[in-house]
CSV table of C-alpha atoms in Angstrom, one decimal:
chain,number,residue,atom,x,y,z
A,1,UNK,CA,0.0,0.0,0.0
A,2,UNK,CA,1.8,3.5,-1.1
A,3,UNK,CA,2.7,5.9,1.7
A,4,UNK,CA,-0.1,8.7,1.3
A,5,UNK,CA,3.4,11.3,1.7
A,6,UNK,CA,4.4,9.1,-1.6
A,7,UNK,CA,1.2,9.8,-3.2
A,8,UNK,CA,0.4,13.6,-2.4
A,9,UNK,CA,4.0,14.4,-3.9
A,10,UNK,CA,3.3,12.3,-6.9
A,11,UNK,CA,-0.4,14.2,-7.2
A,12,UNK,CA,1.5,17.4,-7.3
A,13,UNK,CA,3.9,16.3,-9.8
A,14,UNK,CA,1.4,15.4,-12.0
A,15,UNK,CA,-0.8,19.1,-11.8
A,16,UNK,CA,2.7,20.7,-12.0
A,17,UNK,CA,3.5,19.0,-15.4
A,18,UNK,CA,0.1,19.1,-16.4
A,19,UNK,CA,0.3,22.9,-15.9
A,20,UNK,CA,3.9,23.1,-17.5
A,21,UNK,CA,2.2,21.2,-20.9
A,22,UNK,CA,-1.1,23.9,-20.6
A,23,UNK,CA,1.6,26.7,-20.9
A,24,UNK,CA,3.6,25.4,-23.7
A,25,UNK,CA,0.8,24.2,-25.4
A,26,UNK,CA,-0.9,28.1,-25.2
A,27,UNK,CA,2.6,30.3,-25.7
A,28,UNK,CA,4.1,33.1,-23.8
A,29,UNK,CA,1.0,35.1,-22.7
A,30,UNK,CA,0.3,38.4,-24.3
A,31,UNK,CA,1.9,41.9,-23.4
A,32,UNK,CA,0.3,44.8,-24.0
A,33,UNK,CA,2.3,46.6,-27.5
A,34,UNK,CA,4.6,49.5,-26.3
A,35,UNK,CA,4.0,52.7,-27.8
A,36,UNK,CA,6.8,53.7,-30.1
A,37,UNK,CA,6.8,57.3,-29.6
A,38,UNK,CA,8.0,56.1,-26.0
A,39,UNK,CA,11.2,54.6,-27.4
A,40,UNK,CA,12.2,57.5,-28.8
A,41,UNK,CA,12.6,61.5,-28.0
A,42,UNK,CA,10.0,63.8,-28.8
A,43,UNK,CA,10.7,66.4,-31.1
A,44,UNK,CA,11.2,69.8,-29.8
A,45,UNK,CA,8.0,72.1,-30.3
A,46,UNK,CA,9.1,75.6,-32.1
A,47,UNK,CA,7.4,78.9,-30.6
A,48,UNK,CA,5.8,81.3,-33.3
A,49,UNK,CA,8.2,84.3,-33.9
A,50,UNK,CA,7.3,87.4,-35.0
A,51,UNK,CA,9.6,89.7,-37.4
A,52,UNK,CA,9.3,93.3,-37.9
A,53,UNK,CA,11.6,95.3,-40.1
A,54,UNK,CA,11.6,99.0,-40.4
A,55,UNK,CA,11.4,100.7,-42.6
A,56,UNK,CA,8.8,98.2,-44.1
A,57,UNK,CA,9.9,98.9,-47.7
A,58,UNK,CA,14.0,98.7,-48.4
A,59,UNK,CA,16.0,100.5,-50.5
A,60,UNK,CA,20.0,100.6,-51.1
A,61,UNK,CA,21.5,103.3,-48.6
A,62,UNK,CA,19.4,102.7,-45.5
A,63,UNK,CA,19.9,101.5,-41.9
A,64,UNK,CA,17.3,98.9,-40.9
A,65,UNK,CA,15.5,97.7,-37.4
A,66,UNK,CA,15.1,94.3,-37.1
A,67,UNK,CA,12.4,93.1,-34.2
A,68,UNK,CA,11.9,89.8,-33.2
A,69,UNK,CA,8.7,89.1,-31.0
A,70,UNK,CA,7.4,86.4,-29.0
A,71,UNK,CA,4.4,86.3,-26.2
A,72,UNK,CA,7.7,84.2,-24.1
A,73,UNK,CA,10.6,85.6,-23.3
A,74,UNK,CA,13.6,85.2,-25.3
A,75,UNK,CA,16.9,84.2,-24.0
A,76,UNK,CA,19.1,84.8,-27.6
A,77,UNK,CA,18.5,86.3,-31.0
A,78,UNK,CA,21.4,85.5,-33.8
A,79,UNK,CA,21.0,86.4,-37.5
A,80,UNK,CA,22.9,86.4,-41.0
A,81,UNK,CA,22.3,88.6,-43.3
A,82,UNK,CA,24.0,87.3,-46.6
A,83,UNK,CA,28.1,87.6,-45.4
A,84,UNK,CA,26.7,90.2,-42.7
A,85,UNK,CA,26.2,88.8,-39.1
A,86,UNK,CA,23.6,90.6,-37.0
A,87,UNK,CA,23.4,91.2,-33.1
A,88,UNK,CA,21.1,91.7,-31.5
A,89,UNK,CA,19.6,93.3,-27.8
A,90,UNK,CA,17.1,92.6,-26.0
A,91,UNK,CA,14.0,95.6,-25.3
A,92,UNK,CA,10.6,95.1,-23.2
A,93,UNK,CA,11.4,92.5,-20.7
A,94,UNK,CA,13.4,90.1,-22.9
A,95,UNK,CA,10.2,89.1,-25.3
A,96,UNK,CA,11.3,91.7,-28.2
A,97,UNK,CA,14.8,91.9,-29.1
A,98,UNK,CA,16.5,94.3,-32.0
A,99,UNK,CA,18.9,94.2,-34.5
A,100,UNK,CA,20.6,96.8,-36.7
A,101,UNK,CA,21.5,95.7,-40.7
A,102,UNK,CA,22.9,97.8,-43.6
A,103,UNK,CA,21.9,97.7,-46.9
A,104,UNK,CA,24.7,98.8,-48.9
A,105,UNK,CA,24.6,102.2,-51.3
A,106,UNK,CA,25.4,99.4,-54.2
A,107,UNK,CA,23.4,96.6,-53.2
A,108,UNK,CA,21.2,95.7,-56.9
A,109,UNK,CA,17.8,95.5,-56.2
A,110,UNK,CA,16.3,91.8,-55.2
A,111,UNK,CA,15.6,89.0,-52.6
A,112,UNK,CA,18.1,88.9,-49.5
A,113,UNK,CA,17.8,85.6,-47.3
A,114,UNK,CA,17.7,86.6,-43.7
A,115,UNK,CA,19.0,83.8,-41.4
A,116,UNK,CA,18.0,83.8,-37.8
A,117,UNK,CA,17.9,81.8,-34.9
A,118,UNK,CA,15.8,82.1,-30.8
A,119,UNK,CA,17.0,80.1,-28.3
A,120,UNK,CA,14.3,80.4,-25.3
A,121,UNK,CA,15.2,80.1,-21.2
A,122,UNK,CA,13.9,76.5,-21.2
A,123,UNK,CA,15.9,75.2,-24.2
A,124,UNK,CA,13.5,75.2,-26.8
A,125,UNK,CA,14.9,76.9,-30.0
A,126,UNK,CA,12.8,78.4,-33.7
A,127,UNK,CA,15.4,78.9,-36.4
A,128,UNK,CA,14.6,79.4,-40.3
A,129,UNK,CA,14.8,82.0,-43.1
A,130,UNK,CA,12.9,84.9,-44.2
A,131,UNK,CA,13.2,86.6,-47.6
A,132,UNK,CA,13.7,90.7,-47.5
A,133,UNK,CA,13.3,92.5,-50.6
A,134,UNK,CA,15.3,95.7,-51.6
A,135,UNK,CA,13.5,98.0,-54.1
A,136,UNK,CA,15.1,99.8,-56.6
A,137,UNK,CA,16.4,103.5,-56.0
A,138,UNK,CA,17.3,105.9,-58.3
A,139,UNK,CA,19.9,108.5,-57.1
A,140,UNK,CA,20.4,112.0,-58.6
A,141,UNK,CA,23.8,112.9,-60.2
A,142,UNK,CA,25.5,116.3,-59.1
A,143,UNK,CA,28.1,117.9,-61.2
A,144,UNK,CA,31.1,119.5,-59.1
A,145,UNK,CA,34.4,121.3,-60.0
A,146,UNK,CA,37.6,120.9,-57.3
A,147,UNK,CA,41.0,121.2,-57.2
A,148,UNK,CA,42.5,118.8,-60.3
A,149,UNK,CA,45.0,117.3,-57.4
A,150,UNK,CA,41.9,115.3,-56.0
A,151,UNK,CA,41.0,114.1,-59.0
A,152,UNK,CA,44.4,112.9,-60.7
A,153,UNK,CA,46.8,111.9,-57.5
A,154,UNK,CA,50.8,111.8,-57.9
A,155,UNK,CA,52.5,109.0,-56.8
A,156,UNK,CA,52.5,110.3,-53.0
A,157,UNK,CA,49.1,110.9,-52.6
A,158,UNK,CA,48.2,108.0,-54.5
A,159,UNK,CA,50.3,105.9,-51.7
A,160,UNK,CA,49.0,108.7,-49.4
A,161,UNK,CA,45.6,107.2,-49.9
A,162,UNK,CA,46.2,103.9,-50.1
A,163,UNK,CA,47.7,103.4,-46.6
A,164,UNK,CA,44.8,105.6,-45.3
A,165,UNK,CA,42.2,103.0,-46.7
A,166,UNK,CA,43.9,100.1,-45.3
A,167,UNK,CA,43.5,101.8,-42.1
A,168,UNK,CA,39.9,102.6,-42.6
A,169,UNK,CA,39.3,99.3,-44.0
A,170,UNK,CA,40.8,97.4,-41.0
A,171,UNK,CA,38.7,100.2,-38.4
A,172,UNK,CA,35.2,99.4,-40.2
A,173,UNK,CA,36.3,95.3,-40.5
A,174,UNK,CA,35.9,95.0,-36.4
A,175,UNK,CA,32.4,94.0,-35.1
A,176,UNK,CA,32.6,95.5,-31.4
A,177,UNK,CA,29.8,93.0,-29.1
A,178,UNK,CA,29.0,95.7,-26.7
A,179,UNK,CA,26.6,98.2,-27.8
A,180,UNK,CA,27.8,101.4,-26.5
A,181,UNK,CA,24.5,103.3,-27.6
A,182,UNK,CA,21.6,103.6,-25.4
A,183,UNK,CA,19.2,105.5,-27.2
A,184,UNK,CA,18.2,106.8,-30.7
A,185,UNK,CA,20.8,108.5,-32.9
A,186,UNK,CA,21.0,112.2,-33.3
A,187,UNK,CA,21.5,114.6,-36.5
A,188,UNK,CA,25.7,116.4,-35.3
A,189,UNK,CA,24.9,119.9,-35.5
A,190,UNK,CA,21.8,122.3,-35.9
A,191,UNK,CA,21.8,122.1,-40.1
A,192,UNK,CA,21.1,125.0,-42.6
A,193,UNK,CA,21.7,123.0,-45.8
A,194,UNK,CA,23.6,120.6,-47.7
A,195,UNK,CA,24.0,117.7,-49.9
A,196,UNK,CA,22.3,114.3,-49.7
A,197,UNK,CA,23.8,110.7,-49.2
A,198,UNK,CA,23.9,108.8,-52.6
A,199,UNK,CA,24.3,111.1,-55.2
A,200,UNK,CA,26.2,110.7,-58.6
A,201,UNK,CA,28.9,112.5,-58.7
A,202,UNK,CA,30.5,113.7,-61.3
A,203,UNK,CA,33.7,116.0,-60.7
A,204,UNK,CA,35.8,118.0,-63.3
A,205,UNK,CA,33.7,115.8,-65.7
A,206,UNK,CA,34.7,112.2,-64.6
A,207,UNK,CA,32.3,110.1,-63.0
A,208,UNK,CA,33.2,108.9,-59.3
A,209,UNK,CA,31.6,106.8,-56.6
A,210,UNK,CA,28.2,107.7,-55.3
A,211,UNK,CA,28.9,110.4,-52.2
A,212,UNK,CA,28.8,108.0,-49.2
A,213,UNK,CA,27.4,110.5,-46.7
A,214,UNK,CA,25.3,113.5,-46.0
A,215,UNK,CA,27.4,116.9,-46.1
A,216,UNK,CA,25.4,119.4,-43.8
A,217,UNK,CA,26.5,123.1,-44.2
A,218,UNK,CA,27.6,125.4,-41.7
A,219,UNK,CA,29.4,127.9,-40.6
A,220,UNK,CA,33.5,127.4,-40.1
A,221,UNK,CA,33.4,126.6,-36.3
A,222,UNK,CA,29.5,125.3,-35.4
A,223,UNK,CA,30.4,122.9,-33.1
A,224,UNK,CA,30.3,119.4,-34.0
A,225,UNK,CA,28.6,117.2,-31.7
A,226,UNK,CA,28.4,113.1,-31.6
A,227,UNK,CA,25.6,111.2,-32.8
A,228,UNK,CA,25.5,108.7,-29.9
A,229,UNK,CA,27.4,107.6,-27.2
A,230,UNK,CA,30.8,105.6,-28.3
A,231,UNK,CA,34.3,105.5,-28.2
A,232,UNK,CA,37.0,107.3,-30.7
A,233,UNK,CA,38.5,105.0,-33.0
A,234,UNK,CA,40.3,107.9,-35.1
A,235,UNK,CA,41.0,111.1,-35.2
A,236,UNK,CA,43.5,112.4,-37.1
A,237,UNK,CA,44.3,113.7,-40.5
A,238,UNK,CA,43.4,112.0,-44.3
A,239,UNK,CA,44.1,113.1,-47.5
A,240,UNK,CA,40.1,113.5,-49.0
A,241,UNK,CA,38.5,114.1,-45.9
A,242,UNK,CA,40.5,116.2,-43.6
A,243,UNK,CA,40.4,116.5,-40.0
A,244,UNK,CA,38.5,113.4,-39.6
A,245,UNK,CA,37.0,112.0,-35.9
A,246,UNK,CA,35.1,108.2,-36.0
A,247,UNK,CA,33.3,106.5,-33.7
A,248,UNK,CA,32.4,103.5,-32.9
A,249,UNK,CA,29.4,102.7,-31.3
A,250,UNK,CA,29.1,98.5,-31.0
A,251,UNK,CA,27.7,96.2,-33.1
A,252,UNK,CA,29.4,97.2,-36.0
A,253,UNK,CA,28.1,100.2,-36.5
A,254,UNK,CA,30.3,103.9,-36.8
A,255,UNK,CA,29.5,107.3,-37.4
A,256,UNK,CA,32.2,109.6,-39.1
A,257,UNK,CA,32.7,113.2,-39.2
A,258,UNK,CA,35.3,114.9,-41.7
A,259,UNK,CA,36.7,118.5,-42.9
A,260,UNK,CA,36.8,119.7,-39.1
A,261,UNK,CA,38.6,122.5,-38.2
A,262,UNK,CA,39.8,121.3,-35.1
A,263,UNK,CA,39.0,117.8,-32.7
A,264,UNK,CA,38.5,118.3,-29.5
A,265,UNK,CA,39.0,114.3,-28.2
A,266,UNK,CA,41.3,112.2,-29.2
A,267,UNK,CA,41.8,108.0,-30.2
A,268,UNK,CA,40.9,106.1,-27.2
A,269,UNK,CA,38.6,108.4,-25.9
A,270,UNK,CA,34.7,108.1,-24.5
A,271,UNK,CA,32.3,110.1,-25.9
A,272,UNK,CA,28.9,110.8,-24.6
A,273,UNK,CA,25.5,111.9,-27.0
A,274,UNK,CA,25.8,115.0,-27.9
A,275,UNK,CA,29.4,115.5,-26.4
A,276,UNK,CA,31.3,118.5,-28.6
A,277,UNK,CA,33.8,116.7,-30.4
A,278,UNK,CA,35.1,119.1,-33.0
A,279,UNK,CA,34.2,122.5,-35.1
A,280,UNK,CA,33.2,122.7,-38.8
A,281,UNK,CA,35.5,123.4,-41.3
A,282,UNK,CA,37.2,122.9,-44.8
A,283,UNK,CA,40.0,120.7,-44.5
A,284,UNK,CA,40.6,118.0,-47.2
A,285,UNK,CA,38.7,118.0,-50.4
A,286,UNK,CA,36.2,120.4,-50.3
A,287,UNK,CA,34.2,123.7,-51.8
A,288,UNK,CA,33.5,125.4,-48.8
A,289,UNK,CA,33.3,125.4,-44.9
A,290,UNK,CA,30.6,122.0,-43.9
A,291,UNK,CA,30.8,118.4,-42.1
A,292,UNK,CA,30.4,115.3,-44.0
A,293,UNK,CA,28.9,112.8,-42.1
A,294,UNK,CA,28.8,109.0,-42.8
A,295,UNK,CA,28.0,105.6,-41.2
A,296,UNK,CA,29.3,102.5,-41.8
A,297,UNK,CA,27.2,99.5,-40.2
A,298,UNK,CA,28.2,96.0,-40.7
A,299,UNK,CA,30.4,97.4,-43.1
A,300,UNK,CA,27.3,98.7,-45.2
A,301,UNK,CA,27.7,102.2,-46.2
A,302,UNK,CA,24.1,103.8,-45.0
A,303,UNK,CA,22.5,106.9,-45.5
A,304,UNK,CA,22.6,108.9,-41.9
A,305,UNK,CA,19.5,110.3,-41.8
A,306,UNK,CA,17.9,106.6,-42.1
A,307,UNK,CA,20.1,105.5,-39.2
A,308,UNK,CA,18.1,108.6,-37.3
A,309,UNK,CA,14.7,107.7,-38.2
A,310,UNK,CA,14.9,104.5,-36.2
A,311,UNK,CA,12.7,104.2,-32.9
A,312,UNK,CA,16.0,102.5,-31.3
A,313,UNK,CA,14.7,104.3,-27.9
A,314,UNK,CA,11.7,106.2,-26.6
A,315,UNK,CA,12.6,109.9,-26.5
A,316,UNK,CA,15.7,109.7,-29.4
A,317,UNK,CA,15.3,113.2,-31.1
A,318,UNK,CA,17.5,114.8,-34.1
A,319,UNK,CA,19.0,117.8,-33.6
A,320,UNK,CA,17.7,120.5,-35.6
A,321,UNK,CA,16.1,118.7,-38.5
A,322,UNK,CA,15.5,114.9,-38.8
A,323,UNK,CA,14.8,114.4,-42.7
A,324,UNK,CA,17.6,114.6,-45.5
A,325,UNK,CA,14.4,116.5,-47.1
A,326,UNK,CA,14.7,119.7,-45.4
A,327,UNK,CA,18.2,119.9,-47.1
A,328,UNK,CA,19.0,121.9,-49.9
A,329,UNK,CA,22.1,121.6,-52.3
A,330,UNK,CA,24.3,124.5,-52.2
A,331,UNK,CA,28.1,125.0,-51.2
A,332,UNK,CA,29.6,121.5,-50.1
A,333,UNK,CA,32.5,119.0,-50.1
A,334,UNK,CA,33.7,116.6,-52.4
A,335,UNK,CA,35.1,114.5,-49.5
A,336,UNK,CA,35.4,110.7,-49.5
A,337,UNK,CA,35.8,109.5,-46.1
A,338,UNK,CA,34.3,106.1,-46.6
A,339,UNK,CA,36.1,105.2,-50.3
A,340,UNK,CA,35.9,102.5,-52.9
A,341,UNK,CA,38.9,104.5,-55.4
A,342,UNK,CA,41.3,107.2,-55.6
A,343,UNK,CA,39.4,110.7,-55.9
A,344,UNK,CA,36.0,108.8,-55.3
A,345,UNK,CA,33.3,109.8,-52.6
């Protein structure tokens, strides 16, 4: 007679392998499928942008306000504009930040890609293009008489010249990160007249480089006052344009006064807004006693009085007049402080 110890164990062998055949005879039980979009990361959501440029409509010759929006703050703005990098600042808490670009006196009319990127305080990032479209502009031609040495160099001024450029050249090549301006720019002395920014020139009957700033007319000795606060880069003597002071104001963008009598700060120095920095005169290549003002921004040469226009702060005011309309041609320089060729402006 079998133990009943013997024949419990032998019971339980049997349900066990009985079991054991039920779940080989079934398969693996079922899992529930795991999502896919768990096995891999999510891709990062881009926040809407919103782009402002102003002017709205571009032309060759002009200074122009980028503004990039967002209902979030933004930690980072970068932008391209063809070979020309942008920077920007930040305005209104971080959730609109501005950038200055030039559009060169010679740029052809056409598309330009603009290249930007956000980065946002919790990582996210919105990158992509945007096309900007630069009308055509037609610029009138004045006819000027000067001195035929400023016209047809000798060998010394020619190399005179040439050295000069190099230096100019390497000063508007540097893209300074710190903006030194705070507020809007301002017109450099109370203005009775002058010549506008872009015109044909033609002088002693040869045709030369467009005039690359805006020559305001005033009495020899007006005091000369800076656009904006910055930092002197120059000032010193050349060959077309005198007694000649430049600034540089961050961001790749200077401001240039030329023909002055005297200079009343030196290289190195720190200029404030609307700090005297010189007197009017008639040094270098000129007709009669006026300052020629220019900017160079992102090494774009710009037409001042667009550079003014811009809403860069509340409460930026020009001095005296604020429109290259109000300007009238009469006595002024043939000056060429911002060059592309000998005897050019």
């Amino acid at each position: 007679m079998p133990r009943p110890g013997f024949t419990l164990l032998f019971f339980m062998g049997a349900m066990l392998a009985a079991l054991g055949m039920t779940v080989i005879g079934h398969g693996a039980p079922d899992l529930p499928e795991r999502d896919p979009s768990s096995m891999v990361s999510k891709e990062v959501p881009k926040r809407d942008l919103q782009f402002e440029t102003l002017p709205k409509e571009l032309f060759p010759g002009e200074a122009v306000l980028i503004r990039v929006g967002s209902p979030r703050e933004i930690a980072r703005v970068s932008a391209s504009l063809g070979k020309q990098k942008i920077l920007f600042f930040p305005a209104e808490d971080k959730k609109v930040w501005m950038g200055l670009a030039g559009i060169d006196l010679d740029i052809p009319p056409g598309e330009q890609t603009l290249t930007y990127r956000a980065e946002f305080p919790d990582g996210i990032e919105s990158s992509g293009t945007m096309i900007l479209k630069i009308q055509k502009k037609e610029f009138p031609v004045e006819r000027i008489t000067v001195d035929e040495k400023y016209v047809h160099l000798s060998g010394k001024d020619l190399k005179r010249y040439k050295e000069e450029q190099k230096l100019q050249d390497a000063i508007f090549s540097i893209q300074n990160p710190d903006r030194i301006f705070d507020q809007g720019f301002a017109v450099p002395l109370d203005v009775q007249s002058g010549s506008r920014f872009g015109l044909r020139r033609i002088i002693n009957g040869e045709p030369r480089n467009p005039h690359s700033g805006a020559d305001l007319k005033a009495a020899s000795g007006t005091e000369v006052h800076a656009s904006n606060a910055g930092r002197v880069v120059f000032a010193g003597d050349l060959f077309f344009s005198g007694h000649t002071v430049i600034l540089d104001h961050g961001f790749g963008l200077y401001t240039l006064y030329a023909h002055l009598n005297d200079m009343t700060v030196g290289k190195g120095s720190s200029v404030s807004r609307e700090e005297v920095i010189g007197h009017v005169g008639a040094t270098g290549r000129v007709t009669g006693p006026h300052l020629h003002w220019g900017v160079k921004l992102n090494g774009a040469r710009v037409d001042p009085f667009s550079l003014v226009s811009l809403p860069l702060s509340s409460g930026a005011a020009a001095r005296g007049i604020t429109s290259p309309e109000t300007l009238a041609p009469t006595d002024r320089g043939t000056d060429s402080p911002i060059l592309q060729g000998p005897g050019s402006d």
